[in-house]
Short mmCIF file of C-alpha atoms in Angstrom, two decimals:
data_model
loop_
_atom_site.label_atom_id
_atom_site.label_comp_id
_atom_site.label_asym_id
_atom_site.label_seq_id
_atom_site.Cartn_x
_atom_site.Cartn_y
_atom_site.Cartn_z
CA MET M 1 79.48 70.86 98.50
CA THR M 2 75.97 70.57 100.01
CA ILE M 3 73.33 71.17 97.32
CA SER M 4 69.89 72.45 98.27
CA ARG M 5 66.95 70.02 97.47
CA ARG M 6 64.35 72.69 97.67
CA PRO M 7 62.19 72.88 94.62
CA ASP M 8 63.94 74.53 91.77
CA THR M 9 61.54 77.29 91.88
CA ALA M 10 61.83 78.28 95.36
CA PRO M 11 64.36 80.86 96.61
CA PRO M 12 67.79 79.16 97.68
CA SER M 13 68.00 78.10 101.46
CA LEU M 14 69.46 80.33 104.25
CA TRP M 15 72.54 78.21 104.22
CA LEU M 16 73.12 78.75 100.62
CA MET M 17 72.56 82.44 101.01
CA VAL M 18 75.09 82.81 103.73
CA ARG M 19 77.63 81.26 101.74
CA GLU M 20 77.35 83.89 99.35
CA GLY M 21 78.84 86.54 101.55
CA LEU M 22 81.65 84.29 102.41
CA ALA M 23 82.37 83.59 98.83
CA LEU M 24 82.38 87.61 98.14
CA SER M 25 84.34 88.66 101.18
CA ALA M 26 87.18 86.20 100.46
CA ARG M 27 87.96 87.55 96.94
CA PHE M 28 87.85 91.33 97.46
CA TYR M 29 91.54 91.36 96.01
CA ARG M 30 90.33 90.63 92.57
CA ALA M 31 88.67 94.30 92.45
CA PHE M 32 92.14 95.81 92.40
CA GLY M 33 93.41 97.02 89.07
CA ALA M 34 92.55 99.37 86.29
CA ILE M 35 89.23 99.91 85.00
CA GLY M 36 88.54 100.14 81.23
CA GLU M 37 89.07 98.17 78.10
CA ARG M 38 91.32 95.35 78.04
CA GLY M 39 92.43 92.44 75.95
CA PRO M 40 93.97 92.28 72.37
CA PRO M 41 92.69 95.31 70.33
CA ALA M 42 91.79 92.93 67.47
CA GLY M 43 89.75 90.75 69.85
CA ARG M 44 86.00 90.21 69.45
CA PRO M 45 84.22 92.91 71.49
CA LEU M 46 82.69 91.71 74.85
CA MET M 47 81.03 93.69 77.41
CA VAL M 48 80.43 92.36 80.98
CA ILE M 49 77.32 94.00 82.79
CA PRO M 50 77.43 93.63 86.66
CA GLY M 51 74.66 92.47 88.98
CA PHE M 52 72.61 94.26 91.46
CA VAL M 53 74.55 96.72 93.72
CA ALA M 54 77.78 95.59 91.92
CA THR M 55 80.32 97.63 89.62
CA ASP M 56 82.80 96.91 87.10
CA ARG M 57 85.27 96.35 89.89
CA THR M 58 83.13 93.47 91.13
CA THR M 59 83.52 91.68 87.74
CA LEU M 60 87.23 92.73 87.17
CA GLY M 61 88.53 89.21 87.60
CA LEU M 62 85.96 87.70 85.05
CA GLN M 63 86.98 90.47 82.67
CA ARG M 64 90.64 89.68 83.11
CA ALA M 65 89.96 85.87 82.46
CA LEU M 66 88.10 86.82 79.28
CA ALA M 67 90.52 89.05 77.99
CA ALA M 68 93.20 86.34 78.50
CA ASP M 69 91.16 84.13 76.08
CA GLY M 70 91.53 86.74 73.51
CA TRP M 71 88.48 88.82 73.99
CA ARG M 72 88.43 92.69 73.66
CA VAL M 73 86.65 93.17 76.98
CA THR M 74 85.18 96.10 78.82
CA GLY M 75 82.81 96.58 81.69
CA TRP M 76 79.50 98.52 81.29
CA GLY M 77 80.98 102.02 82.36
CA LEU M 78 77.93 103.04 84.17
CA GLY M 79 78.91 102.78 87.82
CA ILE M 80 77.03 100.77 90.43
CA ASN M 81 74.12 98.86 89.47
CA SER M 82 71.36 100.21 91.59
CA GLY M 83 68.24 98.67 89.61
CA VAL M 84 66.16 99.37 86.76
CA ARG M 85 65.99 102.96 85.59
CA PRO M 86 63.76 104.13 82.78
CA ASP M 87 66.73 104.73 80.36
CA THR M 88 68.78 101.71 81.43
CA ARG M 89 68.52 99.94 78.07
CA GLU M 90 69.30 103.08 76.04
CA ARG M 91 72.33 103.86 78.36
CA ILE M 92 73.80 100.43 77.67
CA ALA M 93 72.85 100.40 74.06
CA ALA M 94 74.73 103.65 73.70
CA ALA M 95 77.91 102.39 75.49
CA LEU M 96 77.58 99.15 73.29
CA GLU M 97 77.67 101.33 70.11
CA ALA M 98 80.74 103.25 71.11
CA PHE M 99 82.61 100.19 72.24
CA GLY M 100 81.77 98.01 69.33
CA ARG M 101 82.84 100.59 66.71
CA GLY M 102 80.74 99.12 64.17
CA GLU M 103 81.11 95.48 65.18
CA LYS M 104 78.44 93.36 67.08
CA VAL M 105 79.26 93.02 70.72
CA THR M 106 78.85 89.85 72.90
CA LEU M 107 77.00 90.69 76.00
CA VAL M 108 77.85 88.82 79.27
CA GLY M 109 75.32 89.66 82.03
CA TRP M 110 75.87 88.54 85.72
CA SER M 111 72.56 88.28 87.79
CA LEU M 112 70.25 91.42 87.28
CA GLY M 113 72.94 92.46 84.42
CA GLY M 114 71.82 89.39 82.49
CA VAL M 115 68.19 90.73 82.48
CA TYR M 116 69.53 94.02 81.17
CA ALA M 117 71.54 92.20 78.50
CA ARG M 118 68.49 90.15 77.35
CA GLU M 119 66.53 93.38 77.29
CA VAL M 120 69.16 95.38 75.22
CA ALA M 121 69.46 92.60 72.78
CA LYS M 122 65.60 92.84 72.22
CA LEU M 123 65.79 96.63 71.76
CA ARG M 124 68.75 96.84 69.59
CA PRO M 125 69.78 93.35 68.19
CA ASP M 126 71.75 95.14 65.44
CA LEU M 127 74.47 95.91 68.25
CA VAL M 128 74.56 92.36 69.92
CA ALA M 129 76.06 89.33 68.63
CA LYS M 130 74.98 87.04 71.54
CA VAL M 131 73.88 86.96 75.00
CA ILE M 132 75.28 85.08 77.97
CA THR M 133 73.70 85.25 81.47
CA LEU M 134 75.29 84.04 84.63
CA GLY M 135 72.83 83.37 87.31
CA SER M 136 70.28 85.87 85.99
CA PRO M 137 66.51 85.83 87.20
CA PHE M 138 65.10 86.18 83.71
CA SER M 139 62.38 83.61 84.04
CA GLY M 140 59.52 82.69 86.54
CA ASP M 141 58.59 84.60 89.51
CA PRO M 142 60.39 87.92 89.88
CA ARG M 143 60.49 87.14 93.73
CA GLY M 144 61.99 83.67 93.12
CA ASN M 145 65.35 84.75 94.85
CA ASN M 146 66.69 86.05 98.27
CA ALA M 147 67.17 89.64 96.96
CA TRP M 148 63.91 91.02 95.99
CA ARG M 149 63.21 92.85 99.24
CA LEU M 150 66.51 94.52 99.05
CA TYR M 151 66.05 95.40 95.65
CA GLU M 152 62.81 97.08 96.15
CA MET M 153 64.11 98.96 99.19
CA MET M 154 67.23 100.40 97.12
CA ALA M 155 65.61 100.71 93.66
CA GLY M 156 62.46 102.33 94.99
CA HIS M 157 59.97 100.30 92.89
CA PRO M 158 58.10 96.74 93.09
CA VAL M 159 60.35 94.06 91.50
CA ASP M 160 57.54 93.06 89.09
CA GLU M 161 56.84 96.79 88.11
CA PRO M 162 59.99 98.05 86.89
CA PRO M 163 60.34 101.56 85.09
CA MET M 164 61.04 100.27 81.79
CA GLU M 165 59.48 97.27 79.74
CA VAL M 166 60.74 94.04 80.87
CA GLU M 167 59.66 90.86 79.10
CA LEU M 168 61.04 88.30 81.30
CA GLY M 169 61.19 84.77 79.67
CA ILE M 170 60.95 86.18 76.07
CA LYS M 171 64.00 85.09 74.35
CA PRO M 172 66.14 87.90 72.57
CA PRO M 173 66.33 87.63 68.70
CA VAL M 174 70.24 86.68 68.90
CA PRO M 175 71.89 83.47 70.16
CA THR M 176 71.45 83.36 73.94
CA LEU M 177 73.02 80.98 76.55
CA ALA M 178 71.88 80.77 80.23
CA ILE M 179 74.53 79.58 82.89
CA TRP M 180 73.02 78.58 86.07
CA SER M 181 73.73 76.82 89.43
CA ARG M 182 72.12 74.73 91.85
CA GLY M 183 74.61 76.14 94.44
CA ASP M 184 73.39 79.63 93.81
CA GLY M 185 72.37 81.00 97.12
CA ILE M 186 70.20 84.06 95.57
CA VAL M 187 68.37 83.07 92.56
CA ALA M 188 66.31 79.92 92.31
CA PRO M 189 67.57 77.73 89.68
CA ALA M 190 64.46 77.58 87.46
CA CYS M 191 64.53 81.25 87.40
CA ALA M 192 68.18 81.41 86.15
CA ARG M 193 67.91 78.29 83.79
CA GLY M 194 64.58 79.23 82.30
CA GLU M 195 62.37 77.01 80.03
CA ALA M 196 64.02 75.44 77.02
CA CYS M 197 62.30 77.97 74.67
CA GLN M 198 63.80 80.89 76.67
CA SER M 199 67.22 80.57 75.43
CA ASP M 200 69.14 78.49 72.89
CA ARG M 201 71.31 76.58 75.38
CA GLN M 202 71.46 76.17 79.13
CA ILE M 203 74.59 75.01 80.97
CA GLU M 204 74.83 74.12 84.65
CA LEU M 205 77.77 75.00 86.68
CA ASP M 206 78.74 74.18 90.05
CA CYS M 207 79.46 77.43 91.80
CA THR M 208 77.82 80.21 94.03
CA HIS M 209 75.94 83.14 92.73
CA MET M 210 78.85 85.38 93.69
CA GLY M 211 81.15 82.81 92.17
CA PHE M 212 80.16 83.71 88.82
CA ALA M 213 81.77 87.08 89.07
CA VAL M 214 84.51 86.55 91.49
CA SER M 215 85.58 82.56 91.61
CA GLY M 216 88.80 81.70 90.09
CA ARG M 217 87.44 78.01 89.99
CA ALA M 218 84.39 79.12 87.91
CA TYR M 219 86.23 81.46 85.32
CA PRO M 220 87.75 78.69 83.12
CA ARG M 221 84.40 76.99 82.92
CA ILE M 222 82.60 80.30 82.16
CA VAL M 223 85.23 81.33 79.50
CA ALA M 224 85.13 77.89 77.92
CA ALA M 225 81.33 77.95 77.63
CA ILE M 226 81.33 81.43 76.17
CA ARG M 227 84.11 80.49 73.85
CA ASP M 228 82.08 77.39 72.79
CA PHE M 229 78.92 78.88 72.27
#
């Protein structure tokens, strides 16, 4: 695989961005199936939060892989992720509380979903066991990616002025793992990796940005990283 040699802080190259569309379109079949809770009823609870303009169907393959590893898994249940809203944290927290049934939940957030996961853990650490981000732009320049223009057009606000408090780079008060890739065609590696003080561990994965959610090759490594963290 050709890896971009651009600065880690720069948005990925056009070639890497083009690959993202190919990676997603080739795996639409993973989106078919029932939506809802899956995995063993006694498994540790885990919620997967989708990325921008994605839904629980987009992450269904990842949810299945985690359920097969013994987790009790659900998506976020809030439809399409159309960008930050004033009540985004509160709505996720309410879903967490209902799903966890008194047990802390592991939050896995893909892309923008990982930013949400970190902020929810700051708001309600009593509900969150740990946070894992997958290619999430939680550090550095909010425009260090190839999606910010689309984000502003669809979300209706500047990417650096969301309608809720977002403390990019501030580590949540729970164990936090950042999984990132130099092959990411959307988010700059430095933004998804962050500084050492911004998460408890950082793991590099060789996949595309879309691959975090839809790649059968990436699933075993993501599941193993979550299991071992």
